[in-house]
Every structure is written in C-alpha cells, then in structure tokens.
Coordinates of C-alpha atoms in Angstrom, one line a residue:
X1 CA 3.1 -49.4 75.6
X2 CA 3.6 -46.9 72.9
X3 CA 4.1 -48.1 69.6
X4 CA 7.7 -47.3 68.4
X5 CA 9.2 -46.9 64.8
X6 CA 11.6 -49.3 62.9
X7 CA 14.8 -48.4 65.2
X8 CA 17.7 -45.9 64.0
X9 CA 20.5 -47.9 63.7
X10 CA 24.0 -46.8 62.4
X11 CA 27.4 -48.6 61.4
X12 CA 29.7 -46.5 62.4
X13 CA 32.9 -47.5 59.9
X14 CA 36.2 -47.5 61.5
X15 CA 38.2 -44.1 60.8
X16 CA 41.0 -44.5 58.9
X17 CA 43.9 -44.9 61.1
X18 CA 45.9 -41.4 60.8
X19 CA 49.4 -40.7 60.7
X20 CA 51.1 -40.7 64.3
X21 CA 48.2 -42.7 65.5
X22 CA 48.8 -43.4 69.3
X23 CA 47.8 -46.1 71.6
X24 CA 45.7 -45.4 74.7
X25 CA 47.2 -44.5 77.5
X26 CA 47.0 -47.3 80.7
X27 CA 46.8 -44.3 83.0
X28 CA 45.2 -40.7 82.7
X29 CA 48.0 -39.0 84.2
X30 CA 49.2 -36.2 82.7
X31 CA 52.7 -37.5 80.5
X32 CA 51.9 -37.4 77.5
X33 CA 52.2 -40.8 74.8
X34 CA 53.5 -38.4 72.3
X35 CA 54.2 -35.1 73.2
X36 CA 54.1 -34.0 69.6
X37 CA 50.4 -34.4 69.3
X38 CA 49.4 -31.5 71.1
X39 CA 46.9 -29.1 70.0
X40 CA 47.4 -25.0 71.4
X41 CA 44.3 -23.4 70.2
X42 CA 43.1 -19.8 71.5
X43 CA 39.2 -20.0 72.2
X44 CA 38.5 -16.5 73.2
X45 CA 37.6 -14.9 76.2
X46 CA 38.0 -17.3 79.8
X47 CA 34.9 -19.4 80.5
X48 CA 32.2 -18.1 83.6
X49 CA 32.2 -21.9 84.3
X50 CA 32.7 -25.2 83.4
X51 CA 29.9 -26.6 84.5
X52 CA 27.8 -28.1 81.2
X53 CA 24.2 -27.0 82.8
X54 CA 25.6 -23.7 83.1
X55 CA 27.5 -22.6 81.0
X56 CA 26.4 -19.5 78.4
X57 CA 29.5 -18.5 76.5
X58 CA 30.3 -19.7 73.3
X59 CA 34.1 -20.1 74.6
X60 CA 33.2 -22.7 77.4
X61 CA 31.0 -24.6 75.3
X62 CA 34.3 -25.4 72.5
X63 CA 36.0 -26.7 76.1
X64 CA 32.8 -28.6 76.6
X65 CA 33.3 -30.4 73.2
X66 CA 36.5 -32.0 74.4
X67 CA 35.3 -33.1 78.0
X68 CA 31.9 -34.5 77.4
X69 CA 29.9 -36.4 75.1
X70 CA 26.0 -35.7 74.8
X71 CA 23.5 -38.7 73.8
X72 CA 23.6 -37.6 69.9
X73 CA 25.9 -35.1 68.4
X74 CA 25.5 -33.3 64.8
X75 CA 27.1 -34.1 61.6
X76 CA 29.0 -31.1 61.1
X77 CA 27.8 -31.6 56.9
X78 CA 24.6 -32.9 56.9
X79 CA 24.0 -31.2 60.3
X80 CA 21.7 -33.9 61.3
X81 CA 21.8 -36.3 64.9
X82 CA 24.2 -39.2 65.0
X83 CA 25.6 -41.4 67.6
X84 CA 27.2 -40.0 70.8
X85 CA 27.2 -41.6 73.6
X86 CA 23.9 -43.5 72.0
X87 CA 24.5 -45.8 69.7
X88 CA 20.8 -46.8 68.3
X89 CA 17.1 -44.6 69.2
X90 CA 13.5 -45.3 68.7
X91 CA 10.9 -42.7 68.1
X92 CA 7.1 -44.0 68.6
X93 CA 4.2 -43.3 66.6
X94 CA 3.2 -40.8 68.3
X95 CA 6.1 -38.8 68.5
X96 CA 6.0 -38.5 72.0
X97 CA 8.1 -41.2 73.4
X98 CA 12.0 -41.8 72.9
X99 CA 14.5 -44.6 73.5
X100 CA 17.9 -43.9 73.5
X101 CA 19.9 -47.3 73.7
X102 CA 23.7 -46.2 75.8
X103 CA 26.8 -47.5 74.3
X104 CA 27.9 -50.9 76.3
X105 CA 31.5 -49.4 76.3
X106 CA 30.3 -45.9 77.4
X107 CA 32.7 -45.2 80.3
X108 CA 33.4 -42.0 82.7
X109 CA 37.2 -40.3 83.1
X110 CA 37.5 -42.8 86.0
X111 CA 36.6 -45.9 84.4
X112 CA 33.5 -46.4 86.1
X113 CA 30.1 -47.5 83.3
X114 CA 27.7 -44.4 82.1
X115 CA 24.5 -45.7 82.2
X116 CA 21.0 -44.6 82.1
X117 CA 20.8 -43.9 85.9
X118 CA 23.3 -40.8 84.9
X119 CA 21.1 -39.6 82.8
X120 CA 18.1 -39.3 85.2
X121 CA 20.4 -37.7 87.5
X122 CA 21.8 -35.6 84.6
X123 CA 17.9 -34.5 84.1
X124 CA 17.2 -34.2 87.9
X125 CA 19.4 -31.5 87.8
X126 CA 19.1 -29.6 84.4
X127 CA 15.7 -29.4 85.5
X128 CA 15.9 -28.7 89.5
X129 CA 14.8 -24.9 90.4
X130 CA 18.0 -24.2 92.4
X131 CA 20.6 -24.4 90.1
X132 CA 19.1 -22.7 87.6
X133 CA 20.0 -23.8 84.5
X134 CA 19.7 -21.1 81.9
X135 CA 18.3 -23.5 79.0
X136 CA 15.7 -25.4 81.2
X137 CA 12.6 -23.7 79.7
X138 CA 13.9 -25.4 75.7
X139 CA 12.8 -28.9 77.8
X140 CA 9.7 -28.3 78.8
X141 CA 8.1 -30.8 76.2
X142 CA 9.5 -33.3 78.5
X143 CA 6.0 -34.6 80.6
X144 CA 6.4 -33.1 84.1
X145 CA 9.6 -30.8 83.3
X146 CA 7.8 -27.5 83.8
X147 CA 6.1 -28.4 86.5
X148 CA 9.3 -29.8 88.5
X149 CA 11.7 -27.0 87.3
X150 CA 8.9 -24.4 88.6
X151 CA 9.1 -26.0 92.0
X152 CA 5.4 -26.9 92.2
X153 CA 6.3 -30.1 92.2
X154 CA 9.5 -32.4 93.9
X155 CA 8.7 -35.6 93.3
X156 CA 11.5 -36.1 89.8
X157 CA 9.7 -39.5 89.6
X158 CA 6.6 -37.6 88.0
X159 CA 8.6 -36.2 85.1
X160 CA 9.2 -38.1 82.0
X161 CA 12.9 -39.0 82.3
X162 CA 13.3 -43.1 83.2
X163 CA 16.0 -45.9 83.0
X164 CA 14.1 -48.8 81.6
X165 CA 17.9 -50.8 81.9
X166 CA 21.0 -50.1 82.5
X167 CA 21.9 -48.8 79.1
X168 CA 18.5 -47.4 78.4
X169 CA 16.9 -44.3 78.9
X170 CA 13.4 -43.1 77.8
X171 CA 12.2 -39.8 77.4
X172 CA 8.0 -39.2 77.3
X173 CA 6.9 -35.8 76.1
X174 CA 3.6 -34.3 76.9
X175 CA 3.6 -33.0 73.3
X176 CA 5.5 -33.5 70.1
X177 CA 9.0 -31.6 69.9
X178 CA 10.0 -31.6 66.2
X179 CA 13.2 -30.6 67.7
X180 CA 13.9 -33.3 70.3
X181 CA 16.7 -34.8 68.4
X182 CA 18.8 -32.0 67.9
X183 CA 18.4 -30.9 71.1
X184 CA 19.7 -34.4 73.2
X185 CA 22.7 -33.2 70.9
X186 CA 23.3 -29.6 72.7
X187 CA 26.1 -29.3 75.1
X188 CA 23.9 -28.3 78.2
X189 CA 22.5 -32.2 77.8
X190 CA 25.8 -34.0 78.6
X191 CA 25.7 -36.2 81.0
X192 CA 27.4 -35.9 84.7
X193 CA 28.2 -38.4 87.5
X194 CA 26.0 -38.1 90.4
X195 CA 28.8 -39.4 92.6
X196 CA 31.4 -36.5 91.5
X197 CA 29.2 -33.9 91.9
X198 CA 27.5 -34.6 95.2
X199 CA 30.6 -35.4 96.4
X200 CA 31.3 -31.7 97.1
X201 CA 28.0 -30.0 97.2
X202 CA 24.3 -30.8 97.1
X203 CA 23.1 -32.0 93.5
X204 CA 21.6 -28.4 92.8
X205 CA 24.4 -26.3 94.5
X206 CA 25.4 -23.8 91.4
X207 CA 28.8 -23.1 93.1
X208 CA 30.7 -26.4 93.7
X209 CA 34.5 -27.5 93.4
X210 CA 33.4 -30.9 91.2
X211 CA 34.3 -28.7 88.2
X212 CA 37.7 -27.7 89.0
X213 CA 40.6 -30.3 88.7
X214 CA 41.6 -33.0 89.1
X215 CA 38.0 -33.5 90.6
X216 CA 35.7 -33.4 87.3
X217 CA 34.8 -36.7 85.9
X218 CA 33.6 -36.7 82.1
X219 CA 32.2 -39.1 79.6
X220 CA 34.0 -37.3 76.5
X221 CA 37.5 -38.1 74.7
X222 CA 39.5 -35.5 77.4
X223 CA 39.8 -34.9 80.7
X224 CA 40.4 -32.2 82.5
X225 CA 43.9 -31.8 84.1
X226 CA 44.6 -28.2 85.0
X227 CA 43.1 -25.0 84.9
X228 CA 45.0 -21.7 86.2
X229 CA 42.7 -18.4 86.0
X230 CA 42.9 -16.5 82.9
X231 CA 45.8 -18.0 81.3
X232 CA 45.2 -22.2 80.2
X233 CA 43.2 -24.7 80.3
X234 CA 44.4 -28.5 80.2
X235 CA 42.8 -31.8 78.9
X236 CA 45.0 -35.2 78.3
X237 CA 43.3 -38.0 76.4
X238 CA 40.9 -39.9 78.1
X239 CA 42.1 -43.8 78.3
X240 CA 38.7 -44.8 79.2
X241 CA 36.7 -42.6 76.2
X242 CA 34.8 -45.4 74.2
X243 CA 36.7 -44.2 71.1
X244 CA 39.9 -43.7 72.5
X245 CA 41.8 -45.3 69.9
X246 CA 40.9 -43.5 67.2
X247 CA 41.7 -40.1 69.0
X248 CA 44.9 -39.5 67.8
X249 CA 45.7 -36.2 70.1
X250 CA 47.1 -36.6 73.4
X251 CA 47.3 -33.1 74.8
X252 CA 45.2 -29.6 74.5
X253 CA 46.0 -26.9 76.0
X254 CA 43.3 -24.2 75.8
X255 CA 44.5 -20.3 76.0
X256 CA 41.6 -17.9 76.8
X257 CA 42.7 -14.2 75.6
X258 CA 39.9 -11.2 75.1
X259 CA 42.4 -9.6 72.9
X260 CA 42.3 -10.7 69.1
X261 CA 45.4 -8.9 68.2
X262 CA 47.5 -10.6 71.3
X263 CA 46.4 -14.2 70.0
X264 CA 47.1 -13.2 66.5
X265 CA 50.6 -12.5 67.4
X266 CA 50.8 -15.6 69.2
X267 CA 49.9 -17.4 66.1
X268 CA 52.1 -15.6 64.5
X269 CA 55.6 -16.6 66.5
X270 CA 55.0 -20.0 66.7
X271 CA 52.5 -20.2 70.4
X272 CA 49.4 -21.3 69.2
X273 CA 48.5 -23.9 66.3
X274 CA 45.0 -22.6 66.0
X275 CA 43.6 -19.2 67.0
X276 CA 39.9 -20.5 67.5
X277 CA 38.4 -17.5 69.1
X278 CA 35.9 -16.8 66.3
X279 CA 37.2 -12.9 64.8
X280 CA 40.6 -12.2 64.0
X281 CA 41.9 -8.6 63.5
X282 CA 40.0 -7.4 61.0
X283 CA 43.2 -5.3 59.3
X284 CA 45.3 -8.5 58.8
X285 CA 42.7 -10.4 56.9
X286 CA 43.8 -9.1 53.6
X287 CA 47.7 -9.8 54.5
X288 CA 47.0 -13.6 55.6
X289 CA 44.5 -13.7 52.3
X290 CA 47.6 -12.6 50.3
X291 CA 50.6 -14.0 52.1
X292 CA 49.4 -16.8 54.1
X293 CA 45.7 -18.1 52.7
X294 CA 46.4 -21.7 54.0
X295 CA 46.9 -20.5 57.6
X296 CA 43.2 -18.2 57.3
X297 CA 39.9 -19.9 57.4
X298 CA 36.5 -17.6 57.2
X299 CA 33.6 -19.4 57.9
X300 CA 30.0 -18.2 57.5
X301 CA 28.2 -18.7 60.7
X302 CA 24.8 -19.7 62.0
X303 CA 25.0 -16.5 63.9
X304 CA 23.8 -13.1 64.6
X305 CA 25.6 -10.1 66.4
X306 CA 23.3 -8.0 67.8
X307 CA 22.2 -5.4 70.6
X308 CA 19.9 -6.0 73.2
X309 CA 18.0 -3.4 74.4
X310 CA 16.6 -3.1 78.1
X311 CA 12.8 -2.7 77.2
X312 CA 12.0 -2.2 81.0
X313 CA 14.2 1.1 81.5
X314 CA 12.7 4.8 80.2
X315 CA 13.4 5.5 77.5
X316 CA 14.0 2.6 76.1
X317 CA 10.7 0.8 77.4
X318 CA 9.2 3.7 74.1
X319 CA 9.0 1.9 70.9
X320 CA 9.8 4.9 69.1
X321 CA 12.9 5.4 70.8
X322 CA 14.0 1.9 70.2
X323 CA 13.1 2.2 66.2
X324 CA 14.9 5.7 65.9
X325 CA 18.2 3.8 67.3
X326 CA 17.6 1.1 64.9
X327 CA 17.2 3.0 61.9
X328 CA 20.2 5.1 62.4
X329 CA 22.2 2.2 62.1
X330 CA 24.4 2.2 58.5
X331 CA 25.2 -2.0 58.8
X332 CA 27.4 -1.3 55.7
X333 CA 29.6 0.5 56.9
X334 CA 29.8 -1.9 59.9
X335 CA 30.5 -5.0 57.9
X336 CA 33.1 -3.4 55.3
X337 CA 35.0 -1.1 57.3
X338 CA 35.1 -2.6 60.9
X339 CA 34.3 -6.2 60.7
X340 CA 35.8 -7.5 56.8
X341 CA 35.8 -11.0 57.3
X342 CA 32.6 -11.4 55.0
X343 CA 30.0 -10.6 57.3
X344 CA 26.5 -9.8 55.6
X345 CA 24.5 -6.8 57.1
X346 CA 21.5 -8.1 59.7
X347 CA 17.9 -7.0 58.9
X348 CA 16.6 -10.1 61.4
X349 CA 17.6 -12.0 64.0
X350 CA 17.5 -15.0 62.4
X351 CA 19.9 -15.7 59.3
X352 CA 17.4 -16.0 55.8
X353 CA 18.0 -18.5 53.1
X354 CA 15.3 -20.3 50.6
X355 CA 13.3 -22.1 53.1
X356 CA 13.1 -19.1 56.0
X357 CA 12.6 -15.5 55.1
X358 CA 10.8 -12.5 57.3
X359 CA 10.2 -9.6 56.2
X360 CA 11.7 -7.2 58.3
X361 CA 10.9 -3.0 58.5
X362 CA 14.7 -2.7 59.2
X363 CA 16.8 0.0 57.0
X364 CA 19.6 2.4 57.4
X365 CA 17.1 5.3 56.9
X366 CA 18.4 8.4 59.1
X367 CA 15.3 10.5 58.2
X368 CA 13.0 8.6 59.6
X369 CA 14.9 7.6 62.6
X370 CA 14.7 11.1 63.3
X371 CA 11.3 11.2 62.8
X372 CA 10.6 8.7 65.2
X373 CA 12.5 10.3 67.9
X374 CA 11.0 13.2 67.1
X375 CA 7.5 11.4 67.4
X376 CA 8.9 9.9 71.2
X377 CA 9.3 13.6 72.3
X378 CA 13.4 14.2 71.7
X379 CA 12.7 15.9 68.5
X380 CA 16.7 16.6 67.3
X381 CA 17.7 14.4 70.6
X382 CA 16.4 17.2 72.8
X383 CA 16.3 16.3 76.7
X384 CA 17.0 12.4 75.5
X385 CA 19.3 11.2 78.4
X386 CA 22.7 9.8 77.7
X387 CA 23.1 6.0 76.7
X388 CA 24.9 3.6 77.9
X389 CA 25.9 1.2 75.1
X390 CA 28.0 -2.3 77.1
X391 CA 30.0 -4.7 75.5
X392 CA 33.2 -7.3 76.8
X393 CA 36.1 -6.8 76.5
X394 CA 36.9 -7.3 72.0
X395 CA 38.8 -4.9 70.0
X396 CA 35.9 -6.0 67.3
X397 CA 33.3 -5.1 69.8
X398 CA 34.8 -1.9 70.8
X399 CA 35.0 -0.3 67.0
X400 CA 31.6 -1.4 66.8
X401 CA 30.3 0.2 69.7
X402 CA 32.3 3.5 68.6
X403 CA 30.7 3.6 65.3
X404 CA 27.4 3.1 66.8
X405 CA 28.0 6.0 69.3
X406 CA 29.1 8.4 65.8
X407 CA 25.9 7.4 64.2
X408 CA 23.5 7.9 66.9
X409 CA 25.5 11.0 67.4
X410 CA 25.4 12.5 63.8
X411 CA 21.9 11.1 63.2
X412 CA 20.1 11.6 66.5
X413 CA 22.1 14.2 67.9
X414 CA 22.3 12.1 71.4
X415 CA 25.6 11.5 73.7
X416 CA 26.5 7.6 74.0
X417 CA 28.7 6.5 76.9
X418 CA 30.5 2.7 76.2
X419 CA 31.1 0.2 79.3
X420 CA 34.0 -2.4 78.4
X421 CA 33.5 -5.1 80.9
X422 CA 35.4 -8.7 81.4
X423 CA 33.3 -11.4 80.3
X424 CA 32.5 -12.9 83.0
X425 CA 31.1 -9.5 84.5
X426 CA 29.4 -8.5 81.4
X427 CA 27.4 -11.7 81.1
X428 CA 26.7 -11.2 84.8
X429 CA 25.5 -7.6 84.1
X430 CA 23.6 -8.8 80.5
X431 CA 21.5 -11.6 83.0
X432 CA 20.5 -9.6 85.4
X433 CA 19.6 -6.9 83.1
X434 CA 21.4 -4.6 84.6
X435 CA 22.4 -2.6 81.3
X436 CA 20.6 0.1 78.9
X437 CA 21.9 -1.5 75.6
X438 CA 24.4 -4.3 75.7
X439 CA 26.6 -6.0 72.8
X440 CA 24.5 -9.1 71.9
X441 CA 24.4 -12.2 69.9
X442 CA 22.7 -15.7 69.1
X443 CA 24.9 -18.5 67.8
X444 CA 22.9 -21.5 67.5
X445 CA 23.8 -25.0 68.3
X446 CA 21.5 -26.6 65.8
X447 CA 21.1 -24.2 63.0
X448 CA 17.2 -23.8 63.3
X449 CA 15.1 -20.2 63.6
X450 CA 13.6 -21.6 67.1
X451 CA 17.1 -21.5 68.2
X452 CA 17.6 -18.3 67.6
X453 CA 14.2 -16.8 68.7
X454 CA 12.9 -19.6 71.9
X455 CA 14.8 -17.0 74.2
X456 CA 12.7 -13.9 73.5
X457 CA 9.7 -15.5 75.2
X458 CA 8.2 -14.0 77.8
X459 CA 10.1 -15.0 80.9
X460 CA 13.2 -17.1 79.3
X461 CA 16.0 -17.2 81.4
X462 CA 18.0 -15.8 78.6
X463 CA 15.6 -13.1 77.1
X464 CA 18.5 -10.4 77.7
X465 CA 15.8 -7.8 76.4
X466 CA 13.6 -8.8 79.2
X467 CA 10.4 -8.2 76.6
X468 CA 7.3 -9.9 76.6
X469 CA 5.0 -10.3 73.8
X470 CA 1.7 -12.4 73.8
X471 CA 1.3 -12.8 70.4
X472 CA 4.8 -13.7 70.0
X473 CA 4.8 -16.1 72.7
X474 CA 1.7 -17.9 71.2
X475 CA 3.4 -18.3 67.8
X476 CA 6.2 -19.7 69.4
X477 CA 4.0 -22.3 71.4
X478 CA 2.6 -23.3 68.3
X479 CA 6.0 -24.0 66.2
X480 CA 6.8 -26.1 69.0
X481 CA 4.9 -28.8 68.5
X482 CA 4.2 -27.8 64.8
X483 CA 5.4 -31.0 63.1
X484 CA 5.3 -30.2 59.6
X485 CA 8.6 -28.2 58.6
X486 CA 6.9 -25.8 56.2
X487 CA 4.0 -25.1 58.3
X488 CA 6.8 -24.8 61.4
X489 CA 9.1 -22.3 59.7
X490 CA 5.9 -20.0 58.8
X491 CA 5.0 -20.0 62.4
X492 CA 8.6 -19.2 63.3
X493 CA 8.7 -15.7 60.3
X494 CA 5.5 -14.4 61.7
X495 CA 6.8 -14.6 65.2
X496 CA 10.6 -12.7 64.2
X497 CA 8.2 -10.3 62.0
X498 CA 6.6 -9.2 65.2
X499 CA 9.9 -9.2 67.2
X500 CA 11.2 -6.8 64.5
X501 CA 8.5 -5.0 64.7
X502 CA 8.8 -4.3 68.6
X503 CA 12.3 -4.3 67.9
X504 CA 13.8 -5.3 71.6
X505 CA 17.0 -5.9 69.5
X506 CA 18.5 -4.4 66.6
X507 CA 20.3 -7.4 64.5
X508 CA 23.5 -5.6 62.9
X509 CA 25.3 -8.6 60.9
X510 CA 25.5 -12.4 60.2
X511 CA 28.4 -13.8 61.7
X512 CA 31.6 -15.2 59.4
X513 CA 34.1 -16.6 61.7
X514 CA 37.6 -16.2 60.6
X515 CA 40.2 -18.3 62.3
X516 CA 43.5 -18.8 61.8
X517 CA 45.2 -22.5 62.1
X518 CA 48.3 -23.7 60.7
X519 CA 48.9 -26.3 57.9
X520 CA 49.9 -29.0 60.4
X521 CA 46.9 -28.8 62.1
X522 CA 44.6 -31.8 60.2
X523 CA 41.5 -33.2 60.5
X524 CA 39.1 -29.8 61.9
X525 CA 36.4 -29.6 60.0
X526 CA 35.1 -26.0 59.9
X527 CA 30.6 -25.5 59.5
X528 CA 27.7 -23.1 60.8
X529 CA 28.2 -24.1 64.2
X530 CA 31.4 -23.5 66.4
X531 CA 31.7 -27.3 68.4
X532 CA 34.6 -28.5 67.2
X533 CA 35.3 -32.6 66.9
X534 CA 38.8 -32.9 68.6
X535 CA 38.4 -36.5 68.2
X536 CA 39.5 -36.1 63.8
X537 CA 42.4 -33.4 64.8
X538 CA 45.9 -34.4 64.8
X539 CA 48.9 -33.1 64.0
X540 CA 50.7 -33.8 61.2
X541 CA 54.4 -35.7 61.9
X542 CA 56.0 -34.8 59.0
X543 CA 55.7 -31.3 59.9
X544 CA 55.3 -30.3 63.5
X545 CA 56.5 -27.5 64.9
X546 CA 60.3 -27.7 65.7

C-alpha cells in the first residue's frame, strides 16, 4: 500500500446567511421560490455543446459552472484547490497516488447519491477513443490513460482510476503530476451519471440527447430546464445540490449574443443584470468609467489573444513568412485604439510576472519583417498569395482583423481576405485546421504556463497550429513531472522561447475582461480566470429591478 500524507482536511464555515435568503425548493420544477432572485447575464457567443468532456468555448464552460461540480474547485484569491464535490484528499509519498474522499451528501439533479462508481464512469469516458475528448492527452499521468485513450488497450480496469468505497475514489499516476490538483478542478473533470447518459446513446457516442433538457442530470447547484437555440439558456436551483441552502438564487437565465454592442444595449434598458461575455464595446468604456463606474468591471485576465497559424499550408509552413507577419504587427496600436479596456501588448504566449519570464524575439519592427519576406522569396510581397485571416463572429475581433490586414498591407505589401464565421463553425473550421490564420486565444483554467503551452505538443488535440517540435515536446515532458516549481517554470520558458522562436502563433495582447453588471447584482467575485461561483450571487432586495 502506498504510504499517504497527513490528510487535507478543511472546515468549511457556514456562509453568512444573505439577505433574501431562500429555502430549497421540495421539487425542481421550474416556479420559482422567489422570482426576484433571478440572475440575466449575457455570456457571449451560444455554446457548440453542453457536454462537459466536450466542450472548448469559454462561453459553455461559465454554463458549466452552474450545472456541475468537479472533485476540487479553485479559490478564486488564493487560486489554490478546495472542496467540491470532495470534501478531504490524501496525496502519498510518492506523489503518485491520490484519495479523494466524496461528500456523504453529494447528490445528482434527481436525487439519486454521486459516488465513486461515477467517477470511474466519468474517467471511462474522458478517456475512451471515440468520443474524443479534446483535453484527454492533459491526463495522461494517470497509469494506463494513454494507453486506453489510444485504443491499444480496452480493458478500463488496467488504467489507474478505482472506487475503493462508495464515497472514495483513487487515482495512481505512472509519474508525478505537479499539477494533479488543479487539474481534478477543471470543468472537463465533472462528473456524469452513467445512467443518464447511456440512456440515449452508447457511453462514447459524441452526439447524444442526454445533454438537452429536461434529460441532463448534474451534480452542481443548477439544473438545466430549457434551452431554445441561439436565444437562452435556463437553470433553476437544484433542491438536491449539497449546498443548496446557502445558494440564495433561484433562477438564471443565460443569453448567448456574438454581438457586444447588442448586449450592451441590453444592459443598458433594463434586460440583462450582468453582461458576462468577457469585452464590452470598446467606445463606451470611457462613458461607463465617467458616468456609471459602479456598473463597469475590468478585470486583468490569465489570458492571451492570439493568431494561429496553419504551419502545414505553403506558405505559411516557411518560417520566414511566419516571422515577417509577426513582426509587422504594431500591438500598440491594437491595445489603445481598438481594444481599451487595459489590455497589455503580447510578446508570448504565456502572460510574464516575477516568477515566469521568456525572452521573446517579438517586436513591431516593419524593416525587418520586410526583410524576412524578402529572405522567403516575396521580396516587397511579390507573387505572395492572398491570406486568409478567420475569426467568429465579434465586433472586437473584426477591428482587429482589419487592422491586421492594413498592417500586413502597408508593411508587406500583401492582400488579406477576412472570414467571419459563427462560433460554432469557426471552432469547427479552427479543429480541423481547415484555415490559413485564424483568430486565436488561451484562457487558462488554472493560471499556470503549462496551461497555456500543453496544447502546442506535437499531436494535441487542441494544437490549432498543427506544429510539431521535438525539442519542444521534450521540455514539456520534463515540466511534467518536474516537481520543483522553480526548476518546473525554467523548463516551461525554454520551451515558449523555442515556440516563439518557430513562431506557429503570433501572441498580440493579454486579455483584460471588462464586464458590465449592475449594483444589485452581489456576491460575484471577479479574478484571472472566467468560472464564476453562482453559488455567492444574489440579488440584492432592497433594490431589484422594478
């Protein structure tokens, strides 16, 4: 038996009972306790899916927050693992063994137990070939994962995912994963019921009805009541949530919208308590700053905008070509006349701050971009084919991609053609690499370099650029299971110094999200990392909306 640490044990102190506080409900239907505590908040475009082990977008994944509950989630402060639907965990010696004890009260939407059993299942299908989960490879630490996800083997009983009891579930690792933690707190870990799901479809079916309501069951403090197409989303408290009483919102009604200054005016007449789609128009920043600066909140992100660029197509597959587009790039300009929300100019992928900083090659330097082209044999852009430069549908993506086009324009002297898409077609189109450049981003859900640069391995199922670099890939084998943080981070800068060498991207700024919420809206604690906890938002009595 492997020798385990002095458990992790938490008190969890009550929350101090808010105003309007309301009972559970005895039935999840969807009449609402108190109607006033209802939440309208805009989360940007429409989610591809609602399936947890699938899902990409950052707008799904806020929708996620509400329905289910992962084993650990993060201190939005401290950013550090706490209690979820765990309450205590052992780590061994070792590091390569981990306990997670389940909460005795932990119940599914329908009032059935979650126990440990749901977990394997959960684990049985994250990690099964077929439904093709695109965060699979980040568990590969877990003994037997690879082997099992790559279909060489389909016996789940040989990978390291067990129910020792009912309300526990270990996880053996064939090596140390400094991250293991954080990650049992990421979104595409949450638990499903084997029963809902297999109910319609086999286990490892990718298209299924089990996600659409009233059929999806969920472990978190909502359930899902109704979604029409492209206009809302509804969750109603969940009676059976472990927590229920102290969630103190009985309604939210999610409204996707690709069009910033559409959900701005909503806010604006009264529609929507909390425009939570991440950019705002970047003209009315200054007005809400000086009329309304308790409605605007601009929060620096853990984030990275970006363009990917399809290293497999001519010309783009020439490193010169890809460092003559990146060097015409004036980020400036980007970030104070487009974007204005207090977004810092990108020269990696991954944000710096004291304890992580590459050097990066990157400048606005339109001489020697032109010398590189020049050196990839479109001296003055000369026989250089037109570009194709993708993005979804955003106002704040489209002024982007037009001042990109100018600049490659007036620098390079080549013709750029721009692709709006709808979201869900455009992260079609971005996974099957069926772009030239494409609007791009990294938002991580732990804030930690890996997260940020895991996906540019060679073969990732979210390596956009579709690049491959040995070197690379070796330094990011080796932070892995690199258990000394210094040492770890080191590994990580010399790996992003070579990917900004190669340059399959070209980083343009650090996010700063700017939302817009209004003062009766409590309890939302803003940080680096977009998952909100729905469970501390209410709305304040005294002055709801009439």
């Amino acid at each position: 038996m492997p020798a385990f640490r002095k458990p992790i044990r938490f008190v969890v102190p009550l929350m101090v009972l808010l105003l309007g506080l309301i009972g559970c409900s005895k039935n999840s239907e969807t009449q609402d306790a108190n109607p006033t505590q209802t939440l309208r908040v805009a989360i940007g475009a429409s989610p591809q899916s609602l399936d947890p082990h699938l899902i990409t977008g950052v707008p799904a994944m806020k929708i996620m927050a509400a329905l289910f509950e992962p084993l650990l989630v993060l201190n939005t402060v401290t950013e550090q693992p706490e209690p979820g639907v765990a309450t205590n965990w052992w780590v061994s010696d070792d590091g390569l063994h981990y306990r997670f004890e389940l909460r005795k009260n932990a119940k599914w939407s329908d009032g059935t137990p979650v126990t440990a059993k749901d977990f394997v299942f959960t684990w049985r299908r994250i990690l099964a070939p077929g439904i093709a989960a695109p965060y699979a490879q980040e568990y590969y630490a877990i003994s037997g994962a690879e082997a099992y996800h790559k279909g060489k083997v389909r016996d789940f009983s040989t990978v390291g995912v067990k129910a020792t009891a009912a309300d526990m579930v270990e996880f053996t690792l064939k090596q140390p994963d400094p991250l293991f933690l954080k990650r049992m707190a990421q979104d595409s870990t949450v638990p499903v019921q084997e029963s809902a799901v297999t109910y319609y479809t086999a286990f490892d079916d990718p298209v299924s009805e089990w996600t659409q309501p009233p059929h999806l069951v969920s472990n978190g403090p909502f359930i899902l009541t109704q979604w029409e197409l492209n206009k809302s989303i509804v969750a109603v408290k969940n009676p059976h949530y472990w927590d229920a009483e102290n969630v103190t919102l009985e309604k939210i009604i999610f409204i996707p919208a690709d069009s910033q200054a559409t959900t701005e005016r909503m806010f604006r007449s009264n529609q929507l308590d909390f425009d939570y789609g991440g950019t705002i128009p970047a003209e009315k920043i200054a007005t809400y700053k000086q009329d309304a600066p308790d409605k605007l909140v601009i929060q620096p992100g853990y984030a990275t905008y970006y363009y990917s660029i399809n290293t497999r197509k001519p010309p783009f597959d020439n490193l010169n070509v890809r460092r003559a587009l990146a060097f015409a790039v004036d980020r400036d300009m980007i970030v104070q006349r487009i974007t204005k929300a207090g977004q810092k100019p990108a020269y990696t992928v991954s944000p710096i701050d004291d304890s992580y900083h590459p050097s990066s090659p990157l400048s606005f330097n339109p001489e020697k971009a032109r010398e590189y082209l020049a050196k990839a044999g479109y001296p003055n852009g000369e026989n250089f084919p037109p570009v194709t430069i993708s993005y979804n549908t955003n106002e704040n993506h489209r002024k982007v991609a037009i001042a990109i086009q100018q600049m490659w324009k007036d620098t390079l002297n080549i013709d750029v053609e721009l692709v709006n898409q709808e979201w869900k077609v455009f992260l079609a189109t971005r996974y099957s690499h069926d772009y030239e450049i494409c609007r791009d981003a990294a938002a991580s859900t732990y804030p930690d370099p890996a997260d940020m640069l895991t996906v540019f391995a060679t073969g990732h199922d979210m390596n956009t650029p579709n690049w491959s670099n040995s070197d690379y890939d070796a330094l990011i084998a080796r932070a892995r299971v690199e258990t000394n943080n210094e040492a770890r981070l080191a590994l990580l800068a010399q790996a992003e110094e070579i990917l900004l060498e190669q340059m399959p991207v070209i980083p343009l700024y650090y996010y700063a999200y700017s939302y817009l919420i209004s003062p009766e809206v409590r309890g939302m604690t803003f940080s680096r990392v977009e998952r909100p906890d729905f469970k501390s938002i209410y709305i304040e009595p005294s002055k709801q909306r009439q």
